[in-house]
Short mmCIF file of C-alpha atoms and ligand atoms in Angstrom, two decimals:
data_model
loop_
_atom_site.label_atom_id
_atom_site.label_comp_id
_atom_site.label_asym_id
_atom_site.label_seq_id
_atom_site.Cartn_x
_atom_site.Cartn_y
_atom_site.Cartn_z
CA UNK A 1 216.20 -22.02 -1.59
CA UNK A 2 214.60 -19.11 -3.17
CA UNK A 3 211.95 -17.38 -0.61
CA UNK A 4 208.57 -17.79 -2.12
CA UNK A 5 209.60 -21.06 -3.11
CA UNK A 6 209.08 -24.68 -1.40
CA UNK A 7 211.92 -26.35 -2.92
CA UNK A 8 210.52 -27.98 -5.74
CA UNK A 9 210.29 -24.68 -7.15
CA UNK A 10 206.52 -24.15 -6.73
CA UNK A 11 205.28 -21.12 -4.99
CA UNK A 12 204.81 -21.23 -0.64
CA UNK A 13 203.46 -18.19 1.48
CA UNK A 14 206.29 -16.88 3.56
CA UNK A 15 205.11 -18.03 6.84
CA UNK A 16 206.63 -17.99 10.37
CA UNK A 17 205.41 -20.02 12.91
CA UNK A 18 204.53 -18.63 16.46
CA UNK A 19 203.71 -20.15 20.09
CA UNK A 20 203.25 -18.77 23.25
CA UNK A 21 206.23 -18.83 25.06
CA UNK A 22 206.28 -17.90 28.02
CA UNK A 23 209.36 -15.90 30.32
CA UNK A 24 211.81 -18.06 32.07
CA UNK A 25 212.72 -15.12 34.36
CA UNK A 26 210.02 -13.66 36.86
CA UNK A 27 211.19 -9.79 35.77
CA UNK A 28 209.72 -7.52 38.19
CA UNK A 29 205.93 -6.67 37.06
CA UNK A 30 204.96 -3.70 35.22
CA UNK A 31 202.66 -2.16 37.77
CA UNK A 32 201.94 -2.75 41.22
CA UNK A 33 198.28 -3.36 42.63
CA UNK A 34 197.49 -2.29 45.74
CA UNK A 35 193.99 -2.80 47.74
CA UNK A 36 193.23 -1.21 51.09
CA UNK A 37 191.88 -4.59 52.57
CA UNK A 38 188.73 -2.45 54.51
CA UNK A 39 187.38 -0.77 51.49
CA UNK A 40 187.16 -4.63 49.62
CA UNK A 41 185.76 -6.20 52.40
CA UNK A 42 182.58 -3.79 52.62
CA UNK A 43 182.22 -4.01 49.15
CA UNK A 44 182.21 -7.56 48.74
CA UNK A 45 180.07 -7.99 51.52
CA UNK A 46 177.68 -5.81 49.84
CA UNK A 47 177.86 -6.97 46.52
CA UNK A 48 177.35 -10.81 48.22
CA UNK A 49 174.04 -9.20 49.99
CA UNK A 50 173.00 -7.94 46.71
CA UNK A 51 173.96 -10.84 44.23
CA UNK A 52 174.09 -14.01 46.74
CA UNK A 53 176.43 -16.69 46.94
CA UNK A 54 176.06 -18.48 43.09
CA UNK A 55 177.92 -15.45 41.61
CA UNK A 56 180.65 -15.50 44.35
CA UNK A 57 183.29 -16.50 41.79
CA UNK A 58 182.39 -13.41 39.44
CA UNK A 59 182.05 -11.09 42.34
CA UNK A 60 185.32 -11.62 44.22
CA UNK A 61 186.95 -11.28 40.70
CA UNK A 62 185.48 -7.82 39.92
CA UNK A 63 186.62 -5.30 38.90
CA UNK A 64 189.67 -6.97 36.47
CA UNK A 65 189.12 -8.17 33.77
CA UNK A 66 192.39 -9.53 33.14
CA UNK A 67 192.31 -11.97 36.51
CA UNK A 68 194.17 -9.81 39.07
CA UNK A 69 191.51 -10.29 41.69
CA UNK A 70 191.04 -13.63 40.58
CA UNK A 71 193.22 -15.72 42.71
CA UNK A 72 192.13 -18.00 45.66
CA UNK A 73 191.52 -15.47 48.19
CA UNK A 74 190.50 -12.53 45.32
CA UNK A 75 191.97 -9.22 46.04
CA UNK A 76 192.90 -9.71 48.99
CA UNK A 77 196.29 -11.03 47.62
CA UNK A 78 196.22 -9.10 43.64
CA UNK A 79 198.10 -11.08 41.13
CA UNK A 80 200.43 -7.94 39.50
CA UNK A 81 201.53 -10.18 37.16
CA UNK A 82 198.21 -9.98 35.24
CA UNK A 83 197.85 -6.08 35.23
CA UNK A 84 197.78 -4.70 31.54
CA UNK A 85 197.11 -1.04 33.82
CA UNK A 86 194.15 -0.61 32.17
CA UNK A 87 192.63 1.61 35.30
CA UNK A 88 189.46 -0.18 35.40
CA UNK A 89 189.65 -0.93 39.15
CA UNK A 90 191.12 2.72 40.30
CA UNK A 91 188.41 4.17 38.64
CA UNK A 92 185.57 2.06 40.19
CA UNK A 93 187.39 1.96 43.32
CA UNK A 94 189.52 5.14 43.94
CA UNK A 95 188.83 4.69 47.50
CA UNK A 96 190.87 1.59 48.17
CA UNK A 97 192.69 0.53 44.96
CA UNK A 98 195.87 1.80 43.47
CA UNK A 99 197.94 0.79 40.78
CA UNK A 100 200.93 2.54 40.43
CA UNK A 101 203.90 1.78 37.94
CA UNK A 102 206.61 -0.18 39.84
CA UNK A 103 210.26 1.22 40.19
CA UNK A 104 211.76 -2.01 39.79
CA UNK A 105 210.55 -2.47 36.60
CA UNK A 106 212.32 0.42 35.30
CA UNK A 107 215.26 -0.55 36.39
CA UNK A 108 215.84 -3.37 33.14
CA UNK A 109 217.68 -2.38 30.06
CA UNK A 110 219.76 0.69 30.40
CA UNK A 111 219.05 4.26 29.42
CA UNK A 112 218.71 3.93 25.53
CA UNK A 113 216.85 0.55 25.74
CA UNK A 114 214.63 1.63 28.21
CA UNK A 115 211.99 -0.42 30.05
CA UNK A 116 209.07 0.68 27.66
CA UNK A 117 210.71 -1.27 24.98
CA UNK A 118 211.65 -3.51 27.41
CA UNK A 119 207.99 -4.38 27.74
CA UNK A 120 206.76 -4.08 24.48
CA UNK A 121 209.52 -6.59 23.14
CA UNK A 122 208.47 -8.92 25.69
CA UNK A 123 205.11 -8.48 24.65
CA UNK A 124 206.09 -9.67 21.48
CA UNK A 125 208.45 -12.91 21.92
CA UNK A 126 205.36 -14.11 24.26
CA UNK A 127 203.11 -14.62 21.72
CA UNK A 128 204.70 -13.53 18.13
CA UNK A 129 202.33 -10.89 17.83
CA UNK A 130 201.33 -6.94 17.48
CA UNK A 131 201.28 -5.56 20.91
CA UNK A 132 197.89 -2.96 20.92
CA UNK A 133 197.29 -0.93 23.03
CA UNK A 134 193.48 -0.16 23.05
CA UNK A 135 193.60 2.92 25.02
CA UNK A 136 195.00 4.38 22.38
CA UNK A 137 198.99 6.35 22.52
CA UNK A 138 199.24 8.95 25.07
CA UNK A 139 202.73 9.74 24.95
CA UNK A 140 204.66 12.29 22.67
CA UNK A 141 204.79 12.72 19.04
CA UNK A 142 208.27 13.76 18.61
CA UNK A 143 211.37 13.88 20.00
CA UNK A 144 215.14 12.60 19.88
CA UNK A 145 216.64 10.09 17.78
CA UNK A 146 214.03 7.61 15.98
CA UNK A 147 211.63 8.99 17.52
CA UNK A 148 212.21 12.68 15.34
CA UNK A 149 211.08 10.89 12.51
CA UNK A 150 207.65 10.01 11.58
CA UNK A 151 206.61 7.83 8.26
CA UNK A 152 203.92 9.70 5.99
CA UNK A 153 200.76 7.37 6.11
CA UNK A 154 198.63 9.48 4.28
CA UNK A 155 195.48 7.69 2.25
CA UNK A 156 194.62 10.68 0.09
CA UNK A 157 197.33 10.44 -2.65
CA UNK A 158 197.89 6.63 -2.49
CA UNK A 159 195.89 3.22 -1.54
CA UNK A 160 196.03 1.85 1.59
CA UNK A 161 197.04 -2.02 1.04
CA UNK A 162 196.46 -4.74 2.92
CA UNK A 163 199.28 -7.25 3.58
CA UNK A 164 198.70 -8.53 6.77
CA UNK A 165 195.52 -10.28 6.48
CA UNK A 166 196.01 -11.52 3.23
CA UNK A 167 194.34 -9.66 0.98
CA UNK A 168 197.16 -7.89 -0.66
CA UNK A 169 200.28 -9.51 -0.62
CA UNK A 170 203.19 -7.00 0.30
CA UNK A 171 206.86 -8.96 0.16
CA UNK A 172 208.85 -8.47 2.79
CA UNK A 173 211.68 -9.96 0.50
CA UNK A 174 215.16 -7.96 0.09
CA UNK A 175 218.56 -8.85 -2.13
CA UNK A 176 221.65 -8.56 -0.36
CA UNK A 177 224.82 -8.62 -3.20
CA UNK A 178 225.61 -6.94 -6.17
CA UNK A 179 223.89 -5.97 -9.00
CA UNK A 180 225.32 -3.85 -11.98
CA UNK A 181 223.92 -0.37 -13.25
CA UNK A 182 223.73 -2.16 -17.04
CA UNK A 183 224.21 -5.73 -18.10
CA UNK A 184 226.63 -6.10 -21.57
CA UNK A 185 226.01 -9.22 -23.70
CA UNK A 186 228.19 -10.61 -26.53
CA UNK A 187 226.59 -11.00 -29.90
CA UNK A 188 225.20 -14.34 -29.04
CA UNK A 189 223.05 -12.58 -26.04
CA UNK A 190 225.17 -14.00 -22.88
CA UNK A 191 226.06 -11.63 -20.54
CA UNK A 192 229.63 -10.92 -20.37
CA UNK A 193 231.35 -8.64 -17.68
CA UNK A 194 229.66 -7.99 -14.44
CA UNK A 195 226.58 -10.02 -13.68
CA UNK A 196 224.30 -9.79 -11.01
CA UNK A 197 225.35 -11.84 -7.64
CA UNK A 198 222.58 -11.79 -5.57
CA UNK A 199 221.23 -13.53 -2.19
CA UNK A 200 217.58 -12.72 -1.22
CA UNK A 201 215.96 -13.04 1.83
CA UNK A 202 212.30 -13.37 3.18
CA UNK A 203 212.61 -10.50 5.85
CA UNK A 204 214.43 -7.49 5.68
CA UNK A 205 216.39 -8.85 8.99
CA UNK A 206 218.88 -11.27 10.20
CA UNK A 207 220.62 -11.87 13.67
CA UNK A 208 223.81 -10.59 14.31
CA UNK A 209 226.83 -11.53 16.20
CA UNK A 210 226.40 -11.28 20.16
CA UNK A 211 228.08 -9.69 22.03
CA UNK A 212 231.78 -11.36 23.61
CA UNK A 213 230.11 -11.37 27.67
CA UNK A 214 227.69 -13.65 26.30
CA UNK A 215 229.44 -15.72 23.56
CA UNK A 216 228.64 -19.29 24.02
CA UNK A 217 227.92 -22.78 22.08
CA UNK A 218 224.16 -22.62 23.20
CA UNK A 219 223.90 -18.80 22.25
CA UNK A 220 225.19 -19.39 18.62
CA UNK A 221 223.28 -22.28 18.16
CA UNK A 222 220.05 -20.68 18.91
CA UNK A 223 220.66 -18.15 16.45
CA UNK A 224 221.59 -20.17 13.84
CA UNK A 225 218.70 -22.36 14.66
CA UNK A 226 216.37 -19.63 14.30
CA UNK A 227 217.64 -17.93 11.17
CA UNK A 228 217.46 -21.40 9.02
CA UNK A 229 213.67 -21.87 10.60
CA UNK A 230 212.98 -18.58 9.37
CA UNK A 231 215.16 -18.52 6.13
CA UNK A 232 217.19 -15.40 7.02
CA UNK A 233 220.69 -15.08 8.34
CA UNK A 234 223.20 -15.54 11.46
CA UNK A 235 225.77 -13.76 11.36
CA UNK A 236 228.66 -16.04 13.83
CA UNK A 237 232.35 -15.81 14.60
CA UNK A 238 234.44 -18.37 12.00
CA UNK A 239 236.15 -19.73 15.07
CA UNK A 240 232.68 -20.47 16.89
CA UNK A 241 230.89 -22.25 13.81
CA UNK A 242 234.36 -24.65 13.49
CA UNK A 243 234.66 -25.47 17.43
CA UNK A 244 230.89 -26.24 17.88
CA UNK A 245 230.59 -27.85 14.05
CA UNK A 246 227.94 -25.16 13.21
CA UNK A 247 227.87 -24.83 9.58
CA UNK A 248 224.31 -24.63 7.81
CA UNK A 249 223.18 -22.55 4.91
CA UNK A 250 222.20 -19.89 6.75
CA UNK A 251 224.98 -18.59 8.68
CA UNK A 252 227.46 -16.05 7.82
CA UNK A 253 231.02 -16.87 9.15
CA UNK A 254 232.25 -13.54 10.34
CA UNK A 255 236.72 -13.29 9.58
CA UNK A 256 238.57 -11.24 11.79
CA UNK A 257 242.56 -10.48 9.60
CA UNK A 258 244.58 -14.00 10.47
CA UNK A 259 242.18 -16.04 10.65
CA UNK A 260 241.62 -16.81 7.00
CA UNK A 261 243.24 -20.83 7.06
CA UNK A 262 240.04 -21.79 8.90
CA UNK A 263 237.93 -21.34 5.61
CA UNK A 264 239.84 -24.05 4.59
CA UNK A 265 238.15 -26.25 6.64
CA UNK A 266 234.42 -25.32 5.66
CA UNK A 267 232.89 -28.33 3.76
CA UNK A 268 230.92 -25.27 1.14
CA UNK A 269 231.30 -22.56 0.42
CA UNK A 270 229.14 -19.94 2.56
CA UNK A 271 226.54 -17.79 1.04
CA UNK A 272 228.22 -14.98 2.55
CA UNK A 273 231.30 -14.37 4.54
CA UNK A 274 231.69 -11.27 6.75
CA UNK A 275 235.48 -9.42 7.38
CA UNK A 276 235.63 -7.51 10.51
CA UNK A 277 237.44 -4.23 9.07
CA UNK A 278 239.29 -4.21 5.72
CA UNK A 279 242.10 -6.01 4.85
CA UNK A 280 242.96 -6.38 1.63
CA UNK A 281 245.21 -10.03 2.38
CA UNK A 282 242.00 -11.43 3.52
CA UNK A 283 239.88 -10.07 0.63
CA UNK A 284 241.80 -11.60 -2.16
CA UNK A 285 241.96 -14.92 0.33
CA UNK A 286 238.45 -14.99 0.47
CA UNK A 287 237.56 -14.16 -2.86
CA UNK A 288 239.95 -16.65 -4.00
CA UNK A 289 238.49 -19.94 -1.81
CA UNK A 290 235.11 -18.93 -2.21
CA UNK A 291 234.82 -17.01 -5.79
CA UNK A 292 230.82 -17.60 -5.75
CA UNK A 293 230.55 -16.19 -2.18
CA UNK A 294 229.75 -12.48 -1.40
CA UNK A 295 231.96 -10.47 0.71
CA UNK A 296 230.21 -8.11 3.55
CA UNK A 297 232.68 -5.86 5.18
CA UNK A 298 231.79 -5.02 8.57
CA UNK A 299 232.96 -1.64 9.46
CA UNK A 300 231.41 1.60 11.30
CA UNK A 301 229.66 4.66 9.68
CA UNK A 302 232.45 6.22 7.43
CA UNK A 303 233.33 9.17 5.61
CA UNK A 304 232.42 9.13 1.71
CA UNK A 305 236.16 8.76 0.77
CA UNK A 306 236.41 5.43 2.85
CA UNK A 307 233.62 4.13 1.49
CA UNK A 308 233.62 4.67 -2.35
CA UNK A 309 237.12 3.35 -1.42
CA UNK A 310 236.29 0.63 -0.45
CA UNK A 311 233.47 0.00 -3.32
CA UNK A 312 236.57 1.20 -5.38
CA UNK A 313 238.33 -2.14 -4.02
CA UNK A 314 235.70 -4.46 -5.01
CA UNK A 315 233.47 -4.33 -1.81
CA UNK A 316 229.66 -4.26 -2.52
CA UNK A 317 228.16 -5.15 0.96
CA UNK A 318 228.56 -3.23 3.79
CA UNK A 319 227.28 -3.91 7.20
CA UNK A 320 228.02 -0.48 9.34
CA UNK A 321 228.20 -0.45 13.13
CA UNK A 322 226.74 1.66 15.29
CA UNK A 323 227.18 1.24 18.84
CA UNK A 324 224.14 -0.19 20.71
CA UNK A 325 223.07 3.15 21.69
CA UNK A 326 222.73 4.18 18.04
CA UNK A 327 225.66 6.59 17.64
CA UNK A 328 228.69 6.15 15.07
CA UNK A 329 232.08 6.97 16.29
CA UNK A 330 232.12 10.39 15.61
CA UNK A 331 228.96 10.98 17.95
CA UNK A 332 226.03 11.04 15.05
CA UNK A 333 222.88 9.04 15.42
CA UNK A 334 222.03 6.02 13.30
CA UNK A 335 219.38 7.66 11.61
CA UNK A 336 221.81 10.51 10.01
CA UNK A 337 224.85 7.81 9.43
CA UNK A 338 222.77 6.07 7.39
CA UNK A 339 221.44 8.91 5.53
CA UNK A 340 224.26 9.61 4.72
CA UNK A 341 226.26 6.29 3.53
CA UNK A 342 222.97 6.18 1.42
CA UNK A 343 223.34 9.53 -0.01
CA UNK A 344 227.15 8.71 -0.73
CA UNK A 345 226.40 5.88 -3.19
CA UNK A 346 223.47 7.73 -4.66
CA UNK A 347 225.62 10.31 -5.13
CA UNK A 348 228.10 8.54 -7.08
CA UNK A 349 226.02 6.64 -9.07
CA UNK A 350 226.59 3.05 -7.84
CA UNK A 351 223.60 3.02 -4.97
CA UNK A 352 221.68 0.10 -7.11
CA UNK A 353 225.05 -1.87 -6.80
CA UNK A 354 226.07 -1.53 -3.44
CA UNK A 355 223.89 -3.38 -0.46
CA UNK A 356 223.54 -1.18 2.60
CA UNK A 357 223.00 -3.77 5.94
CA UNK A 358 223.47 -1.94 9.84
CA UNK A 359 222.90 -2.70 13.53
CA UNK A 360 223.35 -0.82 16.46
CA UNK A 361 220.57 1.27 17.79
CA UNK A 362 217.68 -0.41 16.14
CA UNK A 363 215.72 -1.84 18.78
CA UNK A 364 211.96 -1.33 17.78
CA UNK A 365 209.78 -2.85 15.51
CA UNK A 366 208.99 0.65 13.84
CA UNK A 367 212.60 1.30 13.88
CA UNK A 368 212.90 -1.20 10.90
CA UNK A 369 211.11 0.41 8.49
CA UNK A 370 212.44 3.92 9.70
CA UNK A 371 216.18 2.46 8.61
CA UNK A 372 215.21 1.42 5.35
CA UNK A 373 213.41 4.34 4.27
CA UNK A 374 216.72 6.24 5.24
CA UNK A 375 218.75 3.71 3.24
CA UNK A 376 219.46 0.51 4.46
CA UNK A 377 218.65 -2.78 2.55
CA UNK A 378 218.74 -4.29 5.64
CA UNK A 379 219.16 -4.81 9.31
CA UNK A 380 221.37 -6.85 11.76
CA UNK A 381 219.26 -7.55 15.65
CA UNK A 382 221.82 -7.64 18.39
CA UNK A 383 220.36 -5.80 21.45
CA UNK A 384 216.44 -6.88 20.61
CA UNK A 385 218.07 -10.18 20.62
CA UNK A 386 219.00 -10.18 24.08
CA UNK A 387 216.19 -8.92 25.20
CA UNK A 388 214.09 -11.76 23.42
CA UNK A 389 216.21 -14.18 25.44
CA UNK A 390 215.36 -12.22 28.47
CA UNK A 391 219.21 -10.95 29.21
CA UNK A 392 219.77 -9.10 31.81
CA UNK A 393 222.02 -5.68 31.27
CA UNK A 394 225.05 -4.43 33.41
CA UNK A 395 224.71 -1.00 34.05
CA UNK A 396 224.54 1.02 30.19
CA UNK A 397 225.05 -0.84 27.48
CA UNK A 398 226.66 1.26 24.66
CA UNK A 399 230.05 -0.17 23.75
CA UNK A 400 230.10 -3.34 21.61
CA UNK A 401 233.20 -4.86 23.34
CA UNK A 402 232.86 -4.17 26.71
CA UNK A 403 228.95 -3.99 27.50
CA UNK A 404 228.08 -6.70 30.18
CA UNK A 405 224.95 -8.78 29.40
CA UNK A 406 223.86 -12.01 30.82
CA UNK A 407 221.90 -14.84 29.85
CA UNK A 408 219.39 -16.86 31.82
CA UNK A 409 220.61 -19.53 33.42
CA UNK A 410 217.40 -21.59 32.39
CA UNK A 411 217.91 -20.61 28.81
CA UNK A 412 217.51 -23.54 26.28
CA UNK A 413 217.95 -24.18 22.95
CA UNK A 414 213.74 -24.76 21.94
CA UNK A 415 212.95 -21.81 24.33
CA UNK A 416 215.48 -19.51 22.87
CA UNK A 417 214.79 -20.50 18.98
CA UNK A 418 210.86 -19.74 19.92
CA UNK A 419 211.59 -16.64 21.58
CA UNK A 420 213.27 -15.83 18.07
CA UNK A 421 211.01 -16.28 15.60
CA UNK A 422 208.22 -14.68 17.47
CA UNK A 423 210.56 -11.69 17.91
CA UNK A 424 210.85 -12.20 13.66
CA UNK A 425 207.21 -12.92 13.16
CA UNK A 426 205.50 -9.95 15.45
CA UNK A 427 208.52 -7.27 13.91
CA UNK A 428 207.00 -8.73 9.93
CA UNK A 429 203.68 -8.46 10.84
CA UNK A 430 204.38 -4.59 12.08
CA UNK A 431 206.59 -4.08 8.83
CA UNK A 432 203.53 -5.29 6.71
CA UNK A 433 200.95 -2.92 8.82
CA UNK A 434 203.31 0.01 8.08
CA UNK A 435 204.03 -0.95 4.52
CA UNK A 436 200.41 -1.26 3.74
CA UNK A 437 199.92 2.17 5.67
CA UNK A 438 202.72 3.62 2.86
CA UNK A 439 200.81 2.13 0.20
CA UNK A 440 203.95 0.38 -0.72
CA UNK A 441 203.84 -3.56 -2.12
CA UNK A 442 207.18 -4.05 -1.47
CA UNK A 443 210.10 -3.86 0.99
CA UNK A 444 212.74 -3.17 -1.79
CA UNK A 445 211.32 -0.17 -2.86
CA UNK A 446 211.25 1.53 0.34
CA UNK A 447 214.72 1.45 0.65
CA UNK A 448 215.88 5.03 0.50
CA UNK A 449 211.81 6.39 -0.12
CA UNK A 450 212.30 9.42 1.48
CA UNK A 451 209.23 10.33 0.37
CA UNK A 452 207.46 8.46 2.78
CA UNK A 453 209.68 10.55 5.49
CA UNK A 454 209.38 13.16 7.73
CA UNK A 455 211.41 15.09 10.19
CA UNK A 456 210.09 16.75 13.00
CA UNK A 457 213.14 19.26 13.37
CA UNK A 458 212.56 20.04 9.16
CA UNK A 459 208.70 20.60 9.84
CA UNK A 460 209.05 22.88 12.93
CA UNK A 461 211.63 24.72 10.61
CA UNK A 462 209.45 24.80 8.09
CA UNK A 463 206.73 26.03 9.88
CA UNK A 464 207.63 28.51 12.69
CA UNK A 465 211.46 30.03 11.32
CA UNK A 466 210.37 33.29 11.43
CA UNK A 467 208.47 33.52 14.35
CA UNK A 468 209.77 35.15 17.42
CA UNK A 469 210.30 32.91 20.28
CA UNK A 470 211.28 29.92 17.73
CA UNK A 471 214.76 28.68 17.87
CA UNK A 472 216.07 26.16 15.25
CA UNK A 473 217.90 23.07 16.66
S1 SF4 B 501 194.49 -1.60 36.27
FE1 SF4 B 501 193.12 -2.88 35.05
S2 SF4 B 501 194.32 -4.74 34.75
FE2 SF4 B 501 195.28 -3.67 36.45
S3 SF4 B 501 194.31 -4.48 38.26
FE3 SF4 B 501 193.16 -2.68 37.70
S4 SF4 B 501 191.48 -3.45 36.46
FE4 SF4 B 501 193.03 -5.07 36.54
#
């Protein structure tokens, strides 16, 4: 079905539908509460002298806001679970209240998917919405990786639109396929030659493989559960969708070389098919079951030779690999791979043909839009994933093959889909903020607007080469 469309071929709001959903695992809170038990007796004894007993429920509840006072015997047993660490109480009570961050917490995700978007993640499969943080950002405004790259916002030179309440519509809508730079007809105006062999999706996002420590019937299915109730895609191992009988519209068998028979046994043909690596046996194999299917080759960031190369051989999709910690094999980060893969096809002339999809790295909402303004189409979720489903990492988690994750053991097919499309939901909603920030109307054309980038490395340059005491990185 065509996005934007209801299936009678009349026009539908892209819409995603979100519920609370709560965790499954008690992770360790955010902050801890403490309350010197002396200090809270005086002052509730005062504040009951003052205020008598019909506002006892209000007064052995202050200061929170946010109910961590508010249990059956108040603060004398805080509920940390409830702390947002908004300071309230340290600053009314410095004497006998402390809230401190907790160790423990810190402790989830590994070094690149740290515990800050740990919690912000979790923030957002909850309740399928924008985290905000009212006490506005305190942290840096620069730094390594995604985080050296800022998107230009500015309202002077271009409108500020408004997608997410309505009022604007933005699309969120990309085209994954081929599409040639000119379109020949014969002299009765029909195309001949190359046409245009396109899939489009509502989101510039779909779910990719999992990683092997956590492969499993329930894991697949909740993926490819939650890409067909948001209309995107899941990509899934060809022997997994054939042993659990998973076939649907939506998912993308994924072919390692050898394995090509077990097409044969797909009832239609798949929109897609995925080939881990090139092989040129399984190319023709595929093209030859499945003519009307695209072919994605899966493959990591590679030099400009490999991949017109491989455009040369008839490939038009790519999804690149980095590792979950962002870096290609030879050491670069995400960010610059994909600059450069971009800058490749620009280069030779055939960007418009070529579709551009990646994982590995990209584990933020903002980091979406950040990827496609360096030059994806779009982009695979495998880490966020995990952490939607409340996984728990083994020590760092860089290397595709061998990282060690593991699943609840209370996960469950309805929890997991939820968790999903909230993830989906809450990551749109931020792509729509920072669209409408752009002033752009549409996801396709920020792939590769690199004049809505900036690089904090290329501005420092820019502004303080030259100046003693400055050294360029
Ligand atoms: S920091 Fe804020 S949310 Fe946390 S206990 Fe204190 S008042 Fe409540």
């Amino acid at each position: 079905m065509e996005p934007g469309t209801n299936g009678n071929g009349r026009y539908e709001r892209y819409h995603i539908d979100t519920k609370q959903v709560p965790d499954i695992v008690n992770w360790p809170t955010r902050f801890t509460v403490k309350v010197g038990k002396i200090g809270l007796a005086k002052e509730l004894l005062s504040e009951l002298f003052h205020h008598g007993l019909k506002n006892k429920e209000v007064i052995t509840s202050r200061p929170c806001l946010y109910g961590v006072f508010s249990g059956p015997v108040g603060g004398f047993a805080p509920r940390p679970e409830h702390c947002v660490g908004c300071l309230r109480c340290t600053t009314e009570y410095p004497d006998y209240v402390t809230v401190s961050h907790n160790p423990e917490r810190k402790k989830l995700g590994d070094s690149y998917f740290s515990s800050n978007f740990i919690d912000t993640i979790s923030y957002e499969v909850e309740h399928g919405m924008i985290p905000v943080k009212g006490a506005g950002y305190r942290g840096k405004f620069g730094g390594e990786g995604w985080d050296g790259m800022w998107t230009d916002m500015s309202e002077i030179v271009r409108p500020t639109r408004d997608g997410i309440h309505g009022r604007e519509f933005i699309s969120t809508v990309v085209d994954i396929g081929y599409r040639p730079n000119f379109l020949k007809f014969d002299p009765k105006g029909r195309p001949i030659g190359s046409t245009p062999r396109v899939i489009s999706i509502p989101i510039p996002m779909f779910f990719d493989a999992p990683p092997p420590s956590i492969a499993s019937e329930l894991i697949w299915k909740i993926t490819a559960q939650a890409a067909q109730a948001v209309k995107t895609l899941a990509v899934i191992p060809l022997g997994a969708i054939l042993e659990h009988n998973l076939e649907n519209e939506y998912i993308i068998p994924l072919i390692n070389p050898g394995e090509q028979d077990g097409l044969d046994l797909f009832s239609s043909a798949p929109l897609m098919v995925e080939m881990d690596g090139w092989d040129e046996r399984l190319h023709q194999h595929i093209s030859h079951t499945f003519p009307e299917s695209l072919i994605c080759l899966r493959i990591p960031f590679s030099t400009p030779q490999e991949l017109l190369g491989y455009n040369k051989e008839g490939i038009f999709v790519f999804h690149f690999l980095a590792d979950y910690h962002g870096r290609s094999t030879d050491g670069e980060f995400v960010l610059d791979s994909i600059r450069q893969a971009h800058t490749t096809f620009v280069e030779a002339g055939v960007r418009q043909e070529v579709t551009l999809l990646g994982s590995g790295g990209i584990i933020a909402a903002e980091h979406i839009p950040k990827a496609i303004l360096c030059g994806l189409d779009a982009v695979a979720l495998d880490t966020p994933v995990l952490v939607a489903l409340q996984s728990d990492f083994s020590g760092e988690c860089a290397d595709r093959g061998k990282s060690q994750f593991v699943l609840p053991t209370k996960l469950t097919l309805e929890w997991g889909t939820q968790r999903l499309m909230n993830l989906t939901a809450s990551w749109r909603d931020q792509l729509l903020e920072i669209s409408g920030a752009m002033g752009l109307r549409e996801i396709r054309r920020m792939r590769g607007e690199m004049g809505r980038a900036m690089f904090m490395l290329e501005l420092e340059q820019e502004a303080f080469a030259g100046i003693e005491g400055y050294e360029a990185k």
